[in-house]
mmCIF file of C-alpha atoms in Angstrom:
data_model
loop_
_atom_site.group_PDB
_atom_site.id
_atom_site.type_symbol
_atom_site.label_atom_id
_atom_site.label_comp_id
_atom_site.label_asym_id
_atom_site.label_seq_id
_atom_site.Cartn_x
_atom_site.Cartn_y
_atom_site.Cartn_z
ATOM 1 C CA UNK A 1421 122.328 -83.398 -19.471
ATOM 2 C CA UNK A 1422 125.685 -85.132 -19.809
ATOM 3 C CA UNK A 1423 127.081 -83.219 -16.821
ATOM 4 C CA UNK A 1424 126.330 -82.967 -13.122
ATOM 5 C CA UNK A 1425 124.585 -79.614 -13.655
ATOM 6 C CA UNK A 1426 122.469 -81.013 -16.481
ATOM 7 C CA UNK A 1427 121.294 -83.924 -14.384
ATOM 8 C CA UNK A 1428 120.569 -81.696 -11.401
ATOM 9 C CA UNK A 1429 118.510 -79.227 -13.445
ATOM 10 C CA UNK A 1430 116.456 -81.997 -15.067
ATOM 11 C CA UNK A 1431 115.984 -83.781 -11.731
ATOM 12 C CA UNK A 1432 114.860 -80.623 -9.940
ATOM 13 C CA UNK A 1433 112.361 -79.780 -12.682
ATOM 14 C CA UNK A 1434 110.886 -83.280 -12.524
ATOM 15 C CA UNK A 1435 110.895 -83.141 -8.711
ATOM 16 C CA UNK A 1436 108.984 -79.846 -8.591
ATOM 17 C CA UNK A 1437 106.292 -81.303 -10.851
ATOM 18 C CA UNK A 1438 106.174 -84.556 -8.840
ATOM 19 C CA UNK A 1439 105.761 -82.682 -5.551
ATOM 20 C CA UNK A 1440 103.017 -80.551 -7.082
ATOM 21 C CA UNK A 1441 101.168 -83.659 -8.217
ATOM 22 C CA UNK A 1442 101.642 -85.188 -4.772
ATOM 23 C CA UNK A 1443 99.737 -82.270 -3.254
ATOM 24 C CA UNK A 1444 97.169 -82.360 -6.066
ATOM 25 C CA UNK A 1445 96.506 -86.090 -5.624
ATOM 26 C CA UNK A 1446 96.353 -85.812 -1.833
ATOM 27 C CA UNK A 1447 93.745 -83.045 -1.952
ATOM 28 C CA UNK A 1448 91.750 -84.858 -4.642
ATOM 29 C CA UNK A 1449 91.584 -87.983 -2.465
ATOM 30 C CA UNK A 1450 90.606 -85.993 0.618
ATOM 31 C CA UNK A 1451 87.857 -84.151 -1.277
ATOM 32 C CA UNK A 1452 86.600 -87.283 -2.982
ATOM 33 C CA UNK A 1453 86.994 -85.773 -6.441
ATOM 34 C CA UNK A 1454 85.965 -87.802 -9.446
ATOM 35 C CA UNK A 1455 88.737 -86.354 -11.625
ATOM 36 C CA UNK A 1456 92.227 -85.355 -10.573
ATOM 37 C CA UNK A 1457 92.050 -82.080 -12.518
ATOM 38 C CA UNK A 1458 88.500 -80.850 -13.189
ATOM 39 C CA UNK A 1459 88.130 -79.358 -16.695
ATOM 40 C CA UNK A 1460 88.201 -75.619 -17.175
ATOM 41 C CA UNK A 1461 84.885 -73.834 -17.753
ATOM 42 C CA UNK A 1462 83.904 -73.148 -21.384
ATOM 43 C CA UNK A 1463 86.028 -70.436 -22.937
ATOM 44 C CA UNK A 1464 83.211 -67.844 -22.971
ATOM 45 C CA UNK A 1465 82.704 -68.374 -19.201
ATOM 46 C CA UNK A 1466 86.327 -67.618 -18.338
ATOM 47 C CA UNK A 1467 87.883 -64.198 -17.901
ATOM 48 C CA UNK A 1468 89.594 -62.264 -20.650
ATOM 49 C CA UNK A 1469 93.073 -62.214 -19.135
ATOM 50 C CA UNK A 1470 95.558 -64.837 -20.335
ATOM 51 C CA UNK A 1471 96.044 -66.432 -16.914
ATOM 52 C CA UNK A 1472 92.286 -67.008 -16.746
ATOM 53 C CA UNK A 1473 92.278 -68.782 -20.115
ATOM 54 C CA UNK A 1474 95.028 -71.346 -19.502
ATOM 55 C CA UNK A 1475 96.033 -73.660 -16.674
ATOM 56 C CA UNK A 1476 99.234 -73.248 -14.693
ATOM 57 C CA UNK A 1477 100.336 -76.766 -15.713
ATOM 58 C CA UNK A 1478 100.431 -75.821 -19.407
ATOM 59 C CA UNK A 1479 102.590 -72.764 -18.760
ATOM 60 C CA UNK A 1480 104.910 -74.747 -16.485
ATOM 61 C CA UNK A 1481 105.421 -77.427 -19.146
ATOM 62 C CA UNK A 1482 106.430 -74.841 -21.741
ATOM 63 C CA UNK A 1483 108.692 -72.842 -19.414
ATOM 64 C CA UNK A 1484 110.412 -75.875 -17.853
ATOM 65 C CA UNK A 1485 110.988 -77.467 -21.264
ATOM 66 C CA UNK A 1486 112.639 -74.313 -22.592
ATOM 67 C CA UNK A 1487 114.769 -74.061 -19.443
ATOM 68 C CA UNK A 1488 116.007 -77.602 -20.141
ATOM 69 C CA UNK A 1489 116.449 -77.239 -23.933
ATOM 70 C CA UNK A 1490 118.430 -74.002 -24.129
ATOM 71 C CA UNK A 1491 121.400 -75.108 -21.956
ATOM 72 C CA UNK A 1492 121.640 -78.326 -23.953
ATOM 73 C CA UNK A 1493 122.285 -76.282 -27.094
ATOM 74 C CA UNK A 1494 124.073 -73.169 -25.875
ATOM 75 C CA UNK A 1495 125.770 -73.891 -22.509
ATOM 76 C CA UNK A 1496 128.478 -73.002 -21.648
ATOM 77 C CA UNK A 1497 128.209 -69.555 -23.255
ATOM 78 C CA UNK A 1498 129.652 -69.479 -26.736
ATOM 79 C CA UNK A 1499 128.729 -73.087 -27.434
ATOM 80 C CA UNK A 1500 126.523 -73.974 -30.372
ATOM 81 C CA UNK A 1501 125.365 -77.586 -30.608
ATOM 82 C CA UNK A 1502 122.641 -76.966 -33.161
ATOM 83 C CA UNK A 1503 124.804 -78.729 -35.729
ATOM 84 C CA UNK A 1504 123.687 -82.302 -36.364
ATOM 85 C CA UNK A 1505 126.140 -83.331 -39.123
ATOM 86 C CA UNK A 1506 129.872 -82.702 -39.356
ATOM 87 C CA UNK A 1507 130.073 -81.374 -42.906
ATOM 88 C CA UNK A 1508 133.870 -81.155 -42.741
ATOM 89 C CA UNK A 1509 134.099 -84.909 -42.237
ATOM 90 C CA UNK A 1510 134.080 -86.788 -45.578
ATOM 91 C CA UNK A 1511 131.866 -89.442 -43.966
ATOM 92 C CA UNK A 1512 129.333 -86.756 -42.950
ATOM 93 C CA UNK A 1513 129.053 -88.344 -39.509
ATOM 94 C CA UNK A 1514 126.442 -87.252 -36.964
ATOM 95 C CA UNK A 1515 127.590 -85.191 -33.978
ATOM 96 C CA UNK A 1516 126.235 -84.312 -30.521
ATOM 97 C CA UNK A 1517 124.178 -87.504 -30.271
ATOM 98 C CA UNK A 1518 123.371 -87.132 -26.556
ATOM 99 C CA UNK A 1519 122.463 -83.467 -26.969
ATOM 100 C CA UNK A 1520 119.946 -84.192 -29.704
ATOM 101 C CA UNK A 1521 118.438 -87.043 -27.732
ATOM 102 C CA UNK A 1522 117.939 -84.742 -24.745
ATOM 103 C CA UNK A 1523 116.546 -81.946 -26.917
ATOM 104 C CA UNK A 1524 114.122 -84.400 -28.528
ATOM 105 C CA UNK A 1525 113.004 -85.623 -25.118
ATOM 106 C CA UNK A 1526 112.406 -82.122 -23.776
ATOM 107 C CA UNK A 1527 110.913 -81.085 -27.116
ATOM 108 C CA UNK A 1528 108.060 -83.555 -26.699
ATOM 109 C CA UNK A 1529 107.316 -82.163 -23.245
ATOM 110 C CA UNK A 1530 107.289 -78.718 -24.864
ATOM 111 C CA UNK A 1531 104.903 -80.117 -27.483
ATOM 112 C CA UNK A 1532 102.661 -81.421 -24.684
ATOM 113 C CA UNK A 1533 102.535 -77.943 -23.146
ATOM 114 C CA UNK A 1534 101.700 -76.356 -26.495
ATOM 115 C CA UNK A 1535 98.900 -78.893 -27.030
ATOM 116 C CA UNK A 1536 97.512 -77.888 -23.633
ATOM 117 C CA UNK A 1537 97.592 -74.208 -24.611
ATOM 118 C CA UNK A 1538 95.875 -74.850 -27.943
ATOM 119 C CA UNK A 1539 93.239 -77.013 -26.273
ATOM 120 C CA UNK A 1540 92.496 -74.393 -23.641
ATOM 121 C CA UNK A 1541 92.761 -71.187 -25.681
ATOM 122 C CA UNK A 1542 91.712 -72.071 -29.232
ATOM 123 C CA UNK A 1543 88.812 -74.433 -28.552
ATOM 124 C CA UNK A 1544 85.440 -73.596 -27.078
ATOM 125 C CA UNK A 1545 85.785 -76.478 -24.604
ATOM 126 C CA UNK A 1546 88.990 -77.932 -23.220
ATOM 127 C CA UNK A 1547 89.936 -81.243 -24.851
ATOM 128 C CA UNK A 1548 91.376 -83.100 -21.857
ATOM 129 C CA UNK A 1549 91.682 -86.398 -23.718
ATOM 130 C CA UNK A 1550 93.959 -84.745 -26.289
ATOM 131 C CA UNK A 1551 96.053 -83.192 -23.510
ATOM 132 C CA UNK A 1552 96.475 -86.518 -21.727
ATOM 133 C CA UNK A 1553 97.435 -88.211 -25.010
ATOM 134 C CA UNK A 1554 100.150 -85.605 -25.690
ATOM 135 C CA UNK A 1555 101.558 -86.042 -22.177
ATOM 136 C CA UNK A 1556 101.557 -89.834 -22.584
ATOM 137 C CA UNK A 1557 103.419 -89.427 -25.886
ATOM 138 C CA UNK A 1558 106.105 -87.319 -24.174
ATOM 139 C CA UNK A 1559 106.788 -90.034 -21.610
ATOM 140 C CA UNK A 1560 106.790 -92.740 -24.288
ATOM 141 C CA UNK A 1561 109.486 -90.789 -26.151
ATOM 142 C CA UNK A 1562 111.404 -90.448 -22.866
ATOM 143 C CA UNK A 1563 111.348 -94.231 -22.414
ATOM 144 C CA UNK A 1564 112.477 -94.861 -26.014
ATOM 145 C CA UNK A 1565 115.379 -92.422 -25.810
ATOM 146 C CA UNK A 1566 116.546 -93.651 -22.410
ATOM 147 C CA UNK A 1567 116.460 -97.221 -23.720
ATOM 148 C CA UNK A 1568 118.728 -96.158 -26.569
ATOM 149 C CA UNK A 1569 120.927 -94.307 -24.065
ATOM 150 C CA UNK A 1570 121.746 -97.624 -22.401
ATOM 151 C CA UNK A 1571 123.291 -99.068 -25.571
ATOM 152 C CA UNK A 1572 126.262 -96.694 -25.678
ATOM 153 C CA UNK A 1573 127.109 -96.324 -21.976
ATOM 154 C CA UNK A 1574 129.427 -98.111 -19.580
ATOM 155 C CA UNK A 1575 128.098 -100.946 -17.427
ATOM 156 C CA UNK A 1576 127.530 -98.611 -14.476
ATOM 157 C CA UNK A 1577 125.690 -95.960 -16.490
ATOM 158 C CA UNK A 1578 123.693 -98.626 -18.319
ATOM 159 C CA UNK A 1579 122.493 -100.107 -15.014
ATOM 160 C CA UNK A 1580 121.595 -96.680 -13.622
ATOM 161 C CA UNK A 1581 119.738 -95.639 -16.781
ATOM 162 C CA UNK A 1582 117.942 -98.993 -17.028
ATOM 163 C CA UNK A 1583 116.596 -98.449 -13.518
ATOM 164 C CA UNK A 1584 115.538 -94.939 -14.537
ATOM 165 C CA UNK A 1585 113.551 -96.409 -17.425
ATOM 166 C CA UNK A 1586 111.406 -98.511 -15.055
ATOM 167 C CA UNK A 1587 109.493 -95.664 -13.312
ATOM 168 C CA UNK A 1588 109.395 -93.684 -16.562
ATOM 169 C CA UNK A 1589 107.750 -96.662 -18.304
ATOM 170 C CA UNK A 1590 105.178 -97.054 -15.520
ATOM 171 C CA UNK A 1591 104.304 -93.341 -15.690
ATOM 172 C CA UNK A 1592 103.911 -93.630 -19.475
ATOM 173 C CA UNK A 1593 101.716 -96.702 -19.062
ATOM 174 C CA UNK A 1594 99.465 -94.991 -16.520
ATOM 175 C CA UNK A 1595 99.143 -91.917 -18.733
ATOM 176 C CA UNK A 1596 98.131 -94.081 -21.687
ATOM 177 C CA UNK A 1597 95.441 -95.769 -19.586
ATOM 178 C CA UNK A 1598 94.237 -92.386 -18.299
ATOM 179 C CA UNK A 1599 93.486 -91.228 -21.841
ATOM 180 C CA UNK A 1600 90.390 -93.446 -21.641
ATOM 181 C CA UNK A 1601 90.059 -94.080 -17.879
ATOM 182 C CA UNK A 1602 90.975 -90.863 -16.041
ATOM 183 C CA UNK A 1603 88.880 -91.372 -12.906
ATOM 184 C CA UNK A 1604 90.885 -94.054 -11.085
ATOM 185 C CA UNK A 1605 92.499 -92.802 -7.828
ATOM 186 C CA UNK A 1606 94.791 -95.834 -7.681
ATOM 187 C CA UNK A 1607 96.338 -94.755 -10.999
ATOM 188 C CA UNK A 1608 96.813 -91.210 -9.673
ATOM 189 C CA UNK A 1609 98.743 -92.553 -6.700
ATOM 190 C CA UNK A 1610 100.890 -94.905 -8.807
ATOM 191 C CA UNK A 1611 101.721 -92.148 -11.302
ATOM 192 C CA UNK A 1612 102.691 -89.702 -8.562
ATOM 193 C CA UNK A 1613 104.739 -92.283 -6.660
ATOM 194 C CA UNK A 1614 106.685 -93.222 -9.792
ATOM 195 C CA UNK A 1615 107.169 -89.538 -10.586
ATOM 196 C CA UNK A 1616 108.813 -89.033 -7.192
ATOM 197 C CA UNK A 1617 111.004 -92.121 -7.702
ATOM 198 C CA UNK A 1618 111.970 -90.968 -11.203
ATOM 199 C CA UNK A 1619 113.013 -87.479 -10.102
ATOM 200 C CA UNK A 1620 114.839 -88.616 -6.951
ATOM 201 C CA UNK A 1621 116.692 -91.334 -8.837
ATOM 202 C CA UNK A 1622 117.744 -88.897 -11.566
ATOM 203 C CA UNK A 1623 119.136 -86.626 -8.855
ATOM 204 C CA UNK A 1624 121.003 -89.546 -7.283
ATOM 205 C CA UNK A 1625 122.187 -90.728 -10.701
ATOM 206 C CA UNK A 1626 123.915 -87.413 -11.391
ATOM 207 C CA UNK A 1627 125.671 -87.446 -8.019
ATOM 208 C CA UNK A 1628 126.634 -91.100 -8.398
ATOM 209 C CA UNK A 1629 128.262 -90.642 -11.804
ATOM 210 C CA UNK A 1630 129.788 -87.166 -11.518
ATOM 211 C CA UNK A 1631 130.281 -86.331 -7.818
ATOM 212 C CA UNK A 1632 130.329 -89.438 -5.586
ATOM 213 C CA UNK A 1633 130.392 -88.409 -1.892
ATOM 214 C CA UNK A 1634 133.314 -90.766 -1.206
ATOM 215 C CA UNK A 1635 135.470 -88.973 -3.766
ATOM 216 C CA UNK A 1636 136.151 -92.287 -5.508
ATOM 217 C CA UNK A 1637 134.394 -92.946 -8.842
ATOM 218 C CA UNK A 1638 132.159 -95.984 -9.019
ATOM 219 C CA UNK A 1639 133.390 -98.779 -11.274
ATOM 220 C CA UNK A 1640 131.220 -100.666 -13.707
ATOM 221 C CA UNK A 1641 133.673 -103.554 -13.555
ATOM 222 C CA UNK A 1642 133.033 -104.049 -9.849
ATOM 223 C CA UNK A 1643 129.981 -106.288 -9.281
ATOM 224 C CA UNK A 1644 129.623 -104.917 -5.746
ATOM 225 C CA UNK A 1645 129.210 -101.375 -7.062
ATOM 226 C CA UNK A 1646 126.594 -102.579 -9.558
ATOM 227 C CA UNK A 1647 124.749 -104.430 -6.806
ATOM 228 C CA UNK A 1648 124.614 -101.316 -4.653
ATOM 229 C CA UNK A 1649 123.214 -99.293 -7.569
ATOM 230 C CA UNK A 1650 120.209 -101.612 -7.600
ATOM 231 C CA UNK A 1651 120.018 -101.534 -3.797
ATOM 232 C CA UNK A 1652 119.935 -97.737 -3.749
ATOM 233 C CA UNK A 1653 117.190 -97.719 -6.370
ATOM 234 C CA UNK A 1654 115.080 -99.966 -4.151
ATOM 235 C CA UNK A 1655 115.622 -97.496 -1.335
ATOM 236 C CA UNK A 1656 114.306 -94.769 -3.616
ATOM 237 C CA UNK A 1657 111.129 -96.796 -4.128
ATOM 238 C CA UNK A 1658 110.614 -96.716 -0.369
ATOM 239 C CA UNK A 1659 111.642 -93.058 -0.131
ATOM 240 C CA UNK A 1660 109.087 -92.082 -2.769
ATOM 241 C CA UNK A 1661 106.334 -93.878 -0.854
ATOM 242 C CA UNK A 1662 107.372 -92.195 2.411
ATOM 243 C CA UNK A 1663 107.446 -88.730 0.799
ATOM 244 C CA UNK A 1664 104.016 -89.277 -0.743
ATOM 245 C CA UNK A 1665 102.587 -90.502 2.582
ATOM 246 C CA UNK A 1666 104.089 -87.515 4.400
ATOM 247 C CA UNK A 1667 102.620 -85.061 1.891
ATOM 248 C CA UNK A 1668 99.222 -86.757 2.191
ATOM 249 C CA UNK A 1669 99.389 -86.488 5.996
ATOM 250 C CA UNK A 1670 100.273 -82.783 5.859
ATOM 251 C CA UNK A 1671 97.508 -82.122 3.331
ATOM 252 C CA UNK A 1672 95.066 -84.033 5.546
ATOM 253 C CA UNK A 1673 95.959 -81.914 8.564
ATOM 254 C CA UNK A 1674 95.652 -78.717 6.534
ATOM 255 C CA UNK A 1675 92.396 -79.808 4.916
ATOM 256 C CA UNK A 1676 90.638 -80.704 8.164
ATOM 257 C CA UNK A 1677 91.952 -77.627 9.955
ATOM 258 C CA UNK A 1678 90.882 -75.414 7.057
ATOM 259 C CA UNK A 1679 87.445 -77.051 7.022
ATOM 260 C CA UNK A 1680 87.024 -76.434 10.743
ATOM 261 C CA UNK A 1681 87.915 -72.762 10.268
ATOM 262 C CA UNK A 1682 85.328 -72.435 7.513
ATOM 263 C CA UNK A 1683 82.562 -74.098 9.538
ATOM 264 C CA UNK A 1684 80.168 -71.455 10.878
ATOM 265 C CA UNK A 1685 79.697 -71.232 14.655
ATOM 266 C CA UNK A 1686 76.663 -73.230 15.746
ATOM 267 C CA UNK A 1687 76.507 -75.115 12.449
ATOM 268 C CA UNK A 1688 76.767 -78.473 14.209
ATOM 269 C CA UNK A 1689 73.649 -80.566 14.763
ATOM 270 C CA UNK A 1690 71.553 -79.495 17.769
ATOM 271 C CA UNK A 1691 68.634 -81.529 19.110
ATOM 272 C CA UNK A 1692 65.169 -80.019 19.050
ATOM 273 C CA UNK A 1693 64.210 -78.632 22.507
ATOM 274 C CA UNK A 1694 61.526 -81.009 23.805
ATOM 275 C CA UNK A 1695 61.609 -80.143 27.477
ATOM 276 C CA UNK A 1696 58.403 -79.705 29.458
ATOM 277 C CA UNK A 1697 56.729 -76.349 28.920
ATOM 278 C CA UNK A 1698 58.413 -75.761 25.544
ATOM 279 C CA UNK A 1699 56.262 -74.174 22.842
ATOM 280 C CA UNK A 1700 57.947 -76.019 19.933
ATOM 281 C CA UNK A 1701 56.176 -79.410 20.382
ATOM 282 C CA UNK A 1702 52.783 -77.663 20.702
ATOM 283 C CA UNK A 1703 53.340 -75.733 17.456
ATOM 284 C CA UNK A 1704 54.345 -78.933 15.694
ATOM 285 C CA UNK A 1705 51.268 -80.828 16.925
ATOM 286 C CA UNK A 1706 48.954 -77.971 15.927
ATOM 287 C CA UNK A 1707 50.323 -77.950 12.399
ATOM 288 C CA UNK A 1708 50.352 -81.720 11.947
ATOM 289 C CA UNK A 1709 46.619 -82.112 10.956
ATOM 290 C CA UNK A 1710 46.984 -79.428 8.306
ATOM 291 C CA UNK A 1711 49.968 -81.249 6.828
ATOM 292 C CA UNK A 1712 48.076 -84.554 6.834
ATOM 293 C CA UNK A 1713 45.083 -82.994 5.101
ATOM 294 C CA UNK A 1714 47.213 -81.411 2.410
ATOM 295 C CA UNK A 1715 48.822 -84.644 1.329
#
């Protein structure tokens, strides 16, 4: 991830997941669902094909994690960073510190996806509490590694990464709470909002450090540059809220339009015809004594 391409790939993967959850949360709120993701049916009630046994989220976690891990170790082609110790150095010093931190981070997201697959395929009933715990663990590891990242960076990179830790920590905190309290819509919204901020800020962070639009690199020694880093992060907080509100509005329009299409013609309430000469009131009055006698 220590390049512009690495930051862009990671940011886009996080952004895709955040946008997906934005739609998921919006529809859950509109439908009045008790849980954000209802559990899968028991294994014997599902189909026999693999895509009927597992959720799309589990597959996405595994695939996205592998997409992020492999370039860290083997890109550009011919590179091999799977070495952790320089055995030719008499001090046996560690090498590729950043690479192994990134691989560890993505590895725990891969672990979360594998836990989902085991829970959904190997158990008679899906263990959603175990799945949420594994996802919370992945974000806790992300926070720990990013905190360590700050210690060895310049002032500019430290400020940018410290701001990245804030939404990541809030997502981790919400996920920990959801292990025991998963049915709180306010937590769904906070988690999704912070996910959007996290992914957008990571995208901005890569551009800021490796390809500034002005063509001039930002300086960590300039307090004005550091102040604007914080200012831009605050803008991303507002941008995340606006994106989430826009997605909710679009989902609301789609949901109500789709519901109106599904409503059968004439399904609306119609008053009973009680005009003079109508046979309906007479039939009702004739049947009323029989109803009273049967009670």
